[in-house]
GROMACS .gro file of C-alpha atoms in nm:
model
  469
    1MET     CA    1   5.149  11.399  13.435
    2LYS     CA    2   5.427  11.508  13.198
    3TYR     CA    3   5.602  11.689  13.484
    4VAL     CA    4   5.598  11.373  13.696
    5PHE     CA    5   5.762  11.184  13.409
    6LEU     CA    6   6.022  11.459  13.365
    7ILE     CA    7   6.115  11.447  13.734
    8PHE     CA    8   6.142  11.066  13.716
    9PHE     CA    9   6.368  11.086  13.408
   10MET     CA   10   6.594  11.351  13.566
   11ASN     CA   11   6.638  11.130  13.873
   12LEU     CA   12   6.770  10.854  13.644
   13LEU     CA   13   7.036  11.073  13.482
   14PRO     CA   14   7.312  11.048  13.747
   15GLN     CA   15   7.344  10.670  13.712
   16TYR     CA   16   7.390  10.709  13.334
   17ALA     CA   17   7.613  11.017  13.347
   18GLY     CA   18   7.881  11.013  13.076
   19LYS     CA   19   7.708  10.735  12.883
   20SER     CA   20   7.536  10.780  12.549
   21LEU     CA   21   7.203  10.624  12.459
   22ARG     CA   22   7.189  10.374  12.172
   23ARG     CA   23   6.889  10.326  11.946
   24ASP     CA   24   6.826   9.989  12.111
   25ASP     CA   25   6.805  10.160  12.454
   26SER     CA   26   7.133  10.005  12.575
   27TYR     CA   27   7.412  10.231  12.689
   28LEU     CA   28   7.752  10.281  12.527
   29LYS     CA   29   8.052  10.251  12.753
   30THR     CA   30   8.242  10.558  12.867
   31PHE     CA   31   8.599  10.589  12.746
   32GLU     CA   32   8.718  10.495  13.094
   33ASP     CA   33   8.516  10.173  13.065
   34ILE     CA   34   8.676  10.104  12.727
   35LYS     CA   35   9.027  10.165  12.864
   36ASN     CA   36   8.959   9.916  13.140
   37GLU     CA   37   8.818   9.664  12.893
   38ILE     CA   38   9.129   9.695  12.673
   39ALA     CA   39   9.359   9.661  12.975
   40GLY     CA   40   9.187   9.329  13.039
   41TYR     CA   41   9.351   9.193  12.723
   42THR     CA   42   9.703   9.236  12.861
   43ASP     CA   43   9.757   8.867  12.927
   44ILE     CA   44   9.613   8.760  12.589
   45ALA     CA   45   9.831   9.014  12.410
   46LYS     CA   46  10.136   8.882  12.595
   47ALA     CA   47  10.045   8.526  12.498
   48ILE     CA   48  10.015   8.627  12.131
   49ILE     CA   49  10.349   8.809  12.141
   50ASP     CA   50  10.522   8.519  12.315
   51LEU     CA   51  10.389   8.266  12.065
   52ALA     CA   52  10.474   8.479  11.759
   53VAL     CA   53  10.811   8.616  11.867
   54HIS     CA   54  10.956   8.356  12.104
   55GLY     CA   55  10.739   8.045  12.092
   56LYS     CA   56  10.654   7.759  11.858
   57ALA     CA   57  10.523   7.997  11.589
   58GLN     CA   58  10.852   8.189  11.577
   59ASN     CA   59  10.961   8.244  11.214
   60ARG     CA   60  10.653   8.059  11.084
   61SER     CA   61  10.525   8.339  10.861
   62TYR     CA   62  10.873   8.376  10.711
   63GLU     CA   63  10.914   8.003  10.651
   64ARG     CA   64  10.567   7.970  10.498
   65LEU     CA   65  10.639   8.264  10.271
   66ALA     CA   66  10.977   8.122  10.167
   67VAL     CA   67  10.822   7.793  10.056
   68PHE     CA   68  10.546   7.980   9.872
   69ALA     CA   69  10.774   8.234   9.700
   70ASP     CA   70  11.037   7.978   9.604
   71THR     CA   71  10.773   7.737   9.473
   72ILE     CA   72  10.542   7.977   9.286
   73GLY     CA   73  10.761   8.275   9.199
   74PRO     CA   74  10.621   8.604   9.067
   75ARG     CA   75  10.243   8.626   9.025
   76LEU     CA   76  10.129   8.875   8.763
   77SER     CA   77   9.758   8.933   8.712
   78GLY     CA   78   9.620   8.690   8.455
   79SER     CA   79   9.922   8.458   8.469
   80LYS     CA   80   9.946   8.084   8.529
   81ASN     CA   81  10.167   8.161   8.828
   82LEU     CA   82   9.888   8.360   8.992
   83ASP     CA   83   9.645   8.076   8.929
   84ALA     CA   84   9.893   7.837   9.092
   85ALA     CA   85   9.938   8.074   9.388
   86ILE     CA   86   9.563   8.093   9.452
   87LYS     CA   87   9.526   7.714   9.439
   88TYR     CA   88   9.827   7.678   9.671
   89MET     CA   89   9.682   7.918   9.927
   90PHE     CA   90   9.334   7.765   9.910
   91ARG     CA   91   9.480   7.427  10.008
   92ALA     CA   92   9.715   7.575  10.269
   93LEU     CA   93   9.437   7.765  10.448
   94GLN     CA   94   9.220   7.454  10.455
   95GLU     CA   95   9.506   7.245  10.591
   96ASP     CA   96   9.562   7.510  10.857
   97GLY     CA   97   9.214   7.437  10.991
   98LEU     CA   98   9.064   7.778  10.917
   99GLU     CA   99   8.691   7.816  10.857
  100ASN     CA  100   8.488   7.909  10.548
  101VAL     CA  101   8.790   7.886  10.320
  102HIS     CA  102   8.662   7.982   9.976
  103LEU     CA  103   8.739   8.166   9.654
  104GLU     CA  104   8.538   8.463   9.527
  105PRO     CA  105   8.559   8.500   9.147
  106VAL     CA  106   8.674   8.823   8.982
  107LYS     CA  107   8.787   8.932   8.635
  108VAL     CA  108   9.140   9.069   8.615
  109PRO     CA  109   9.362   9.233   8.349
  110HIS     CA  110   9.596   9.008   8.153
  111TRP     CA  111   9.905   9.180   8.013
  112GLU     CA  112  10.235   9.017   7.919
  113ARG     CA  113  10.559   9.204   7.850
  114GLY     CA  114  10.701   8.962   7.594
  115GLU     CA  115  11.054   9.007   7.460
  116GLU     CA  116  11.199   9.352   7.520
  117PHE     CA  117  11.532   9.528   7.495
  118ALA     CA  118  11.682   9.871   7.439
  119MET     CA  119  12.020   9.965   7.292
  120MET     CA  120  12.189  10.301   7.280
  121LEU     CA  121  12.341  10.340   6.932
  122GLU     CA  122  12.486  10.692   6.965
  123PRO     CA  123  12.717  10.822   7.100
  124ARG     CA  124  12.821  10.461   7.171
  125ASN     CA  125  12.676  10.113   7.188
  126HIS     CA  126  12.532  10.049   7.533
  127SER     CA  127  12.269   9.798   7.645
  128ILE     CA  128  11.998   9.976   7.844
  129ALA     CA  129  11.826   9.767   8.113
  130ILE     CA  130  11.448   9.807   8.074
  131LEU     CA  131  11.123   9.670   8.211
  132GLY     CA  132  10.810   9.746   8.013
  133LEU     CA  133  10.539   9.918   8.212
  134GLY     CA  134  10.209   9.741   8.268
  135SER     CA  135   9.952   9.789   7.987
  136SER     CA  136  10.219   9.924   7.750
  137VAL     CA  137  10.166   9.861   7.381
  138ALA     CA  138  10.436   9.695   7.174
  139THR     CA  139  10.671   9.862   6.932
  140PRO     CA  140  10.643   9.766   6.565
  141PRO     CA  141  10.808   9.426   6.503
  142GLU     CA  142  11.123   9.596   6.377
  143GLY     CA  143  11.137   9.820   6.685
  144ILE     CA  144  11.174  10.196   6.709
  145THR     CA  145  11.500  10.378   6.645
  146ALA     CA  146  11.490  10.746   6.735
  147GLU     CA  147  11.678  11.034   6.888
  148VAL     CA  148  11.630  11.094   7.259
  149ILE     CA  149  11.517  11.405   7.442
  150VAL     CA  150  11.586  11.404   7.817
  151VAL     CA  151  11.363  11.603   8.053
  152ALA     CA  152  11.349  11.630   8.432
  153SER     CA  153  10.979  11.715   8.463
  154PHE     CA  154  10.649  11.748   8.280
  155ASP     CA  155  10.696  12.124   8.286
  156GLU     CA  156  11.025  12.092   8.100
  157LEU     CA  157  10.867  11.856   7.850
  158HIS     CA  158  10.588  12.103   7.775
  159LYS     CA  159  10.833  12.391   7.738
  160ARG     CA  160  11.036  12.185   7.489
  161ALA     CA  161  10.735  12.034   7.313
  162GLN     CA  162  10.859  12.128   6.964
  163GLU     CA  163  11.183  11.935   7.023
  164ALA     CA  164  11.004  11.619   7.136
  165LYS     CA  165  10.812  11.538   6.818
  166GLY     CA  166  10.931  11.209   6.666
  167LYS     CA  167  11.169  11.140   6.954
  168ILE     CA  168  11.192  10.906   7.251
  169VAL     CA  169  11.129  11.102   7.571
  170VAL     CA  170  11.353  10.999   7.861
  171TYR     CA  171  11.232  11.123   8.198
  172ASN     CA  172  11.511  11.180   8.451
  173GLU     CA  173  11.280  11.300   8.728
  174PRO     CA  174  11.438  11.311   9.077
  175PHE     CA  175  11.289  11.080   9.340
  176THR     CA  176  11.122  11.282   9.615
  177SER     CA  177  10.860  11.042   9.750
  178TYR     CA  178  10.684  10.750   9.590
  179GLY     CA  179  10.345  10.921   9.605
  180GLU     CA  180  10.474  11.230   9.425
  181THR     CA  181  10.721  11.076   9.181
  182VAL     CA  182  10.503  10.787   9.063
  183GLN     CA  183  10.306  11.027   8.842
  184TYR     CA  184  10.590  11.003   8.590
  185ARG     CA  185  10.541  10.628   8.564
  186SER     CA  186  10.163  10.643   8.545
  187GLN     CA  187  10.132  10.947   8.314
  188GLY     CA  188  10.468  10.965   8.138
  189ALA     CA  189  10.357  10.793   7.816
  190VAL     CA  190  10.046  11.009   7.786
  191GLU     CA  191  10.234  11.337   7.833
  192ALA     CA  192  10.504  11.230   7.588
  193ALA     CA  193  10.247  11.126   7.329
  194LYS     CA  194  10.071  11.463   7.359
  195VAL     CA  195  10.382  11.634   7.222
  196GLY     CA  196  10.434  11.382   6.943
  197ALA     CA  197  10.694  11.150   7.097
  198VAL     CA  198  10.718  10.793   6.962
  199ALA     CA  199  10.804  10.625   7.296
  200SER     CA  200  10.887  10.709   7.657
  201LEU     CA  201  11.147  10.574   7.897
  202ILE     CA  202  11.096  10.657   8.263
  203ARG     CA  203  11.365  10.668   8.530
  204SER     CA  204  11.264  10.400   8.781
  205ILE     CA  205  11.064  10.519   9.080
  206ALA     CA  206  11.331  10.410   9.327
  207SER     CA  207  11.524  10.571   9.609
  208PHE     CA  208  11.834  10.360   9.539
  209SER     CA  209  11.955  10.156   9.244
  210ILE     CA  210  12.218   9.906   9.141
  211HIS     CA  211  12.136   9.929   8.771
  212SER     CA  212  11.791   9.787   8.845
  213PRO     CA  213  11.478   9.892   8.653
  214HIS     CA  214  11.151   9.900   8.853
  215THR     CA  215  10.825   9.829   8.673
  216GLY     CA  216  10.463   9.918   8.755
  217TRP     CA  217  10.126   9.994   8.601
  218GLN     CA  218  10.073  10.291   8.371
  219ASN     CA  219   9.760  10.445   8.225
  220TYR     CA  220   9.675  10.552   7.873
  221GLN     CA  221   9.403  10.801   7.778
  222PRO     CA  222   9.156  10.709   7.503
  223ASP     CA  223   9.198  11.038   7.315
  224VAL     CA  224   9.583  11.036   7.322
  225PRO     CA  225   9.801  10.810   7.100
  226TRP     CA  226   9.925  10.499   7.280
  227ILE     CA  227  10.304  10.478   7.262
  228PRO     CA  228  10.539  10.210   7.400
  229THR     CA  229  10.673  10.287   7.747
  230ALA     CA  230  10.922  10.124   7.983
  231CYS     CA  231  11.122  10.203   8.292
  232ILE     CA  232  11.499  10.225   8.288
  233SER     CA  233  11.757  10.228   8.565
  234VAL     CA  234  11.842  10.541   8.760
  235GLU     CA  235  12.200  10.508   8.633
  236ASP     CA  236  12.105  10.505   8.264
  237ALA     CA  237  11.863  10.795   8.306
  238GLU     CA  238  12.127  11.006   8.478
  239MET     CA  239  12.391  10.912   8.219
  240MET     CA  240  12.169  11.020   7.932
  241SER     CA  241  12.086  11.338   8.120
  242ARG     CA  242  12.457  11.422   8.153
  243MET     CA  243  12.512  11.349   7.784
  244SER     CA  244  12.219  11.571   7.692
  245PHE     CA  245  12.348  11.863   7.901
  246ARG     CA  246  12.677  11.839   7.706
  247GLY     CA  247  12.486  11.867   7.382
  248THR     CA  248  12.561  11.507   7.281
  249LYS     CA  249  12.320  11.347   7.035
  250ILE     CA  250  12.166  11.026   7.178
  251VAL     CA  251  12.000  10.762   6.959
  252VAL     CA  252  11.823  10.458   7.106
  253HIS     CA  253  11.676  10.145   6.949
  254LEU     CA  254  11.378  10.011   7.146
  255LYS     CA  255  11.195   9.684   7.089
  256MET     CA  256  10.901   9.562   7.298
  257GLY     CA  257  10.670   9.268   7.233
  258ALA     CA  258  10.403   9.348   7.494
  259LYS     CA  259  10.050   9.216   7.450
  260THR     CA  260   9.719   9.280   7.623
  261TYR     CA  261   9.472   8.990   7.631
  262PRO     CA  262   9.104   8.981   7.732
  263ASP     CA  263   9.043   8.992   8.106
  264SER     CA  264   9.107   8.662   8.281
  265PRO     CA  265   8.914   8.481   8.555
  266SER     CA  266   9.078   8.498   8.897
  267PHE     CA  267   8.982   8.493   9.264
  268ASN     CA  268   9.007   8.672   9.595
  269THR     CA  269   9.103   8.409   9.855
  270VAL     CA  270   8.909   8.415  10.183
  271ALA     CA  271   8.930   8.235  10.519
  272GLU     CA  272   8.777   8.305  10.859
  273ILE     CA  273   8.759   8.243  11.229
  274VAL     CA  274   8.385   8.276  11.285
  275GLY     CA  275   8.279   8.505  11.569
  276SER     CA  276   8.126   8.356  11.883
  277LYS     CA  277   7.873   8.631  11.959
  278TYR     CA  278   7.845   8.865  11.658
  279PRO     CA  279   7.942   8.639  11.365
  280GLU     CA  280   7.786   8.876  11.111
  281GLN     CA  281   8.027   9.155  11.216
  282ILE     CA  282   8.365   9.154  11.040
  283VAL     CA  283   8.721   9.247  11.127
  284LEU     CA  284   8.908   9.217  10.797
  285VAL     CA  285   9.284   9.157  10.771
  286SER     CA  286   9.444   9.146  10.429
  287GLY     CA  287   9.732   9.163  10.185
  288HIS     CA  288   9.746   9.105   9.810
  289LEU     CA  289   9.851   8.775   9.659
  290ASP     CA  290   9.939   8.898   9.311
  291SER     CA  291  10.273   9.065   9.231
  292TRP     CA  292  10.471   9.191   8.937
  293ASP     CA  293  10.638   8.944   8.702
  294VAL     CA  294  10.989   9.011   8.833
  295GLY     CA  295  11.161   8.891   9.150
  296GLN     CA  296  10.947   8.673   9.376
  297GLY     CA  297  10.691   8.920   9.510
  298ALA     CA  298  10.821   8.834   9.856
  299MET     CA  299  10.812   9.189   9.990
  300ASP     CA  300  10.528   9.324   9.773
  301ASP     CA  301  10.312   9.179   9.901
  302GLY     CA  302  10.405   8.830  10.014
  303GLY     CA  303  10.496   8.957  10.360
  304GLY     CA  304  10.167   9.141  10.411
  305ALA     CA  305   9.962   8.847  10.287
  306PHE     CA  306  10.142   8.600  10.509
  307ILE     CA  307  10.131   8.799  10.834
  308SER     CA  308   9.758   8.835  10.770
  309TRP     CA  309   9.730   8.457  10.743
  310GLU     CA  310   9.953   8.428  11.050
  311ALA     CA  311   9.712   8.643  11.253
  312LEU     CA  312   9.438   8.383  11.212
  313SER     CA  313   9.681   8.097  11.274
  314LEU     CA  314   9.806   8.243  11.601
  315ILE     CA  315   9.454   8.306  11.728
  316LYS     CA  316   9.353   7.950  11.635
  317ASP     CA  317   9.666   7.804  11.797
  318LEU     CA  318   9.586   7.981  12.125
  319GLY     CA  319   9.231   7.842  12.122
  320LEU     CA  320   9.082   8.191  12.102
  321ARG     CA  321   8.754   8.274  11.930
  322PRO     CA  322   8.671   8.646  11.920
  323LYS     CA  323   8.315   8.774  11.942
  324ARG     CA  324   8.327   8.899  11.582
  325THR     CA  325   8.434   8.711  11.272
  326LEU     CA  326   8.798   8.760  11.182
  327ARG     CA  327   8.819   8.744  10.803
  328LEU     CA  328   9.136   8.703  10.598
  329VAL     CA  329   9.121   8.829  10.239
  330LEU     CA  330   9.410   8.778   9.999
  331TRP     CA  331   9.337   9.023   9.718
  332THR     CA  332   9.400   8.963   9.350
  333ALA     CA  333   9.513   9.219   9.088
  334GLU     CA  334   9.609   9.489   9.337
  335GLU     CA  335   9.900   9.594   9.118
  336GLN     CA  336   9.660   9.689   8.838
  337GLY     CA  337   9.477   9.931   9.066
  338GLY     CA  338   9.295   9.718   9.322
  339ILE     CA  339   9.080   9.531   9.070
  340GLY     CA  340   8.999   9.235   9.295
  341ALA     CA  341   8.932   9.462   9.592
  342GLU     CA  342   8.692   9.680   9.397
  343GLN     CA  343   8.489   9.377   9.291
  344TYR     CA  344   8.490   9.248   9.651
  345TYR     CA  345   8.363   9.587   9.768
  346GLN     CA  346   8.081   9.587   9.513
  347LEU     CA  347   7.981   9.236   9.625
  348HIS     CA  348   7.985   9.306  10.000
  349LYS     CA  349   7.911   9.678  10.042
  350GLU     CA  350   7.545   9.613  10.121
  351ASN     CA  351   7.673   9.481  10.456
  352ILE     CA  352   7.903   9.778  10.515
  353ASN     CA  353   7.756   9.851  10.859
  354ASN     CA  354   7.883   9.513  10.977
  355PHE     CA  355   8.247   9.588  10.887
  356ASP     CA  356   8.416   9.696  11.210
  357ILE     CA  357   8.760   9.772  11.064
  358VAL     CA  358   8.949   9.694  10.743
  359MET     CA  359   9.324   9.628  10.777
  360GLU     CA  360   9.581   9.593  10.500
  361SER     CA  361   9.957   9.537  10.509
  362ASP     CA  362  10.113   9.640  10.176
  363GLU     CA  363  10.422   9.846  10.258
  364GLY     CA  364  10.665   9.579  10.362
  365THR     CA  365  10.704   9.372  10.676
  366PHE     CA  366  11.020   9.533  10.806
  367LYS     CA  367  11.073   9.649  11.167
  368PRO     CA  368  10.731   9.780  11.276
  369SER     CA  369  10.670  10.099  11.472
  370GLY     CA  370  10.291  10.108  11.485
  371LEU     CA  371   9.983  10.146  11.270
  372GLY     CA  372   9.852  10.401  11.027
  373PHE     CA  373   9.489  10.466  11.115
  374THR     CA  374   9.193  10.628  10.943
  375GLY     CA  375   8.887  10.692  11.159
  376ASN     CA  376   8.722  10.949  11.379
  377ALA     CA  377   8.875  11.092  11.698
  378LYS     CA  378   8.696  10.849  11.931
  379ALA     CA  379   8.807  10.549  11.727
  380ARG     CA  380   9.163  10.683  11.720
  381ASP     CA  381   9.167  10.714  12.099
  382ILE     CA  382   9.054  10.352  12.127
  383MET     CA  383   9.323  10.244  11.881
  384LYS     CA  384   9.587  10.425  12.087
  385GLU     CA  385   9.477  10.228  12.393
  386ILE     CA  386   9.491   9.899  12.203
  387MET     CA  387   9.845   9.979  12.089
  388THR     CA  388   9.959  10.010  12.451
  389LEU     CA  389   9.919   9.630  12.467
  390LEU     CA  390  10.222   9.609  12.237
  391GLN     CA  391  10.459   9.782  12.479
  392PRO     CA  392  10.648   9.453  12.536
  393ILE     CA  393  10.783   9.482  12.179
  394ASN     CA  394  10.788   9.865  12.178
  395VAL     CA  395  10.542   9.904  11.888
  396THR     CA  396  10.285  10.151  12.016
  397ASP     CA  397  10.256  10.447  11.777
  398VAL     CA  398   9.940  10.543  11.586
  399TYR     CA  399  10.005  10.746  11.271
  400ASP     CA  400   9.774  10.957  11.061
  401ASP     CA  401   9.594  10.782  10.779
  402ALA     CA  402   9.588  10.415  10.689
  403ASP     CA  403   9.726  10.337  10.345
  404GLY     CA  404   9.611  10.054  10.123
  405THR     CA  405   9.476  10.041   9.769
  406ASP     CA  406   9.252   9.747   9.858
  407ILE     CA  407   9.085   9.901  10.164
  408ASN     CA  408   9.037  10.254  10.030
  409TYR     CA  409   8.688  10.170   9.902
  410TRP     CA  410   8.572  10.094  10.255
  411MET     CA  411   8.750  10.384  10.424
  412ARG     CA  412   8.595  10.632  10.179
  413ASP     CA  413   8.257  10.514  10.306
  414GLY     CA  414   8.351  10.568  10.670
  415VAL     CA  415   8.473  10.225  10.781
  416PRO     CA  416   8.780  10.262  11.008
  417GLY     CA  417   9.100  10.141  10.844
  418ALA     CA  418   9.448  10.040  10.957
  419SER     CA  419   9.776   9.969  10.781
  420LEU     CA  420  10.105   9.837  10.916
  421HIS     CA  421  10.361  10.113  10.973
  422ASP     CA  422  10.717   9.984  10.945
  423ASP     CA  423  11.066  10.089  10.843
  424LEU     CA  424  11.041  10.188  10.475
  425SER     CA  425  11.399  10.308  10.439
  426LYS     CA  426  11.486  10.025  10.198
  427TYR     CA  427  11.142   9.942  10.060
  428PHE     CA  428  11.182  10.134   9.735
  429TRP     CA  429  11.525   9.983   9.676
  430PHE     CA  430  11.348   9.659   9.581
  431HIS     CA  431  10.992   9.764   9.492
  432HIS     CA  432  10.865   9.619   9.158
  433SER     CA  433  11.212   9.498   9.065
  434GLN     CA  434  11.408   9.175   9.027
  435GLY     CA  435  11.537   9.247   9.378
  436ASP     CA  436  11.203   9.171   9.546
  437THR     CA  437  11.302   8.826   9.673
  438MET     CA  438  11.310   8.636  10.002
  439THR     CA  439  11.657   8.778  10.064
  440VAL     CA  440  11.486   9.108  10.149
  441GLN     CA  441  11.276   8.949  10.423
  442ASP     CA  442  11.388   8.914  10.786
  443PRO     CA  443  11.218   8.645  10.998
  444ASN     CA  444  11.258   8.837  11.325
  445GLN     CA  445  11.097   9.146  11.179
  446MET     CA  446  10.813   8.940  11.031
  447ASN     CA  447  10.754   8.788  11.378
  448LEU     CA  448  10.708   9.136  11.522
  449CYS     CA  449  10.477   9.240  11.239
  450ALA     CA  450  10.267   8.928  11.289
  451ALA     CA  451  10.239   8.999  11.661
  452VAL     CA  452  10.120   9.355  11.596
  453TRP     CA  453   9.869   9.246  11.334
  454THR     CA  454   9.731   8.969  11.556
  455VAL     CA  455   9.696   9.163  11.880
  456VAL     CA  456   9.519   9.453  11.710
  457SER     CA  457   9.283   9.243  11.500
  458TYR     CA  458   9.194   9.009  11.787
  459VAL     CA  459   9.122   9.280  12.042
  460ILE     CA  460   8.904   9.479  11.802
  461ALA     CA  461   8.720   9.161  11.704
  462ASP     CA  462   8.661   9.064  12.068
  463MET     CA  463   8.563   9.397  12.227
  464GLU     CA  464   8.199   9.426  12.320
  465GLU     CA  465   8.134   9.727  12.095
  466MET     CA  466   8.239   9.806  11.739
  467LEU     CA  467   8.469  10.101  11.675
  468PRO     CA  468   8.273  10.427  11.645
  469ARG     CA  469   8.246  10.585  11.301
   0.00000   0.00000   0.00000
């Protein structure tokens, strides 16, 4: 009897050749089937592009962001401005007619810089532009007056450890890339304290400067003394480096009134277009709503947050409802290390198998070229096919590795991830500085970014099968 069954089964194989069996006895599509399915979205993709780039929604994400940024301003974790921003967005998403608009509570850090200034006293009087780094402690009320030691690297600091005791360490590290150079901001105070320094001043992590300090979060270690730390402009760091090479004695007076308060209540802001066939399955698009307390947070990450909102708006405007739920999440406290995103992950990870893809835009909304993608080879091939739908605006590339503090938790557990890939040539000119304002944003470029974000998220949400993982 078993041989009869075997012959029967073998006769069935040709009609299922190239298809893989699912646990529920249905059959996965071949890649050729998937290519054809994606090609079927050509007209919808064109309609999205036309509406976002040329139609009634042209410049909408820019104009919405301008009103928001001009009205609310910078939005530091724990601040009244962030509270106002969350309330503003909650109302705006409701008024836009999106579904399941709600707030998910989280606890976030609350640090305030207070009054701060630095003055070079020797070899001449010179006001040094500073921005205290997030979580920095204050100086004593009278400030700190000390001689400066200038170093270009941690290695140089360690070699000159005996010279650093009782001094203010100034780091004049060259900018190579943000990922590599940011270690001086995040670890500079700790390394300086290890050798007995009384404070640290870090050359801003910036590829270009017009006497503009750039702030950011830094991390202390429990077993190392906590010393005040701030960023200074590239120009001042290089000037003090030149003075030091000449053997000139440099003395600086530093005063910082920073305070850390107990964690504050805040919220991740969520809205959806509920799926028509698989509502429990999620395609997540996101950006973070918080920012630093300088500039307007228009670029970091107002643009990413608002093109993510725009994706849902465009789909709604076209009367589309994808098979899966398209979920917008505006994260809170990203700048402090993805605090809101981590709490969201802990709350929702039990449903991780229902997350199809997580998408985050947090590297500007300048001229786009494609997407960064994290996923297996089969998922990458599907993503490449989806990107061909964006040929009308010449944004078709798929790059290695998605990047986003807020989606890393999901990607580490195998959920495919995507991040917007755009022109970063000027991003670090303005990053975490007073220069991060609406003047940086370009409405035409935001239109293109919104089109990319919408086409990709809609097609993935509407395809019959989830991305493989």
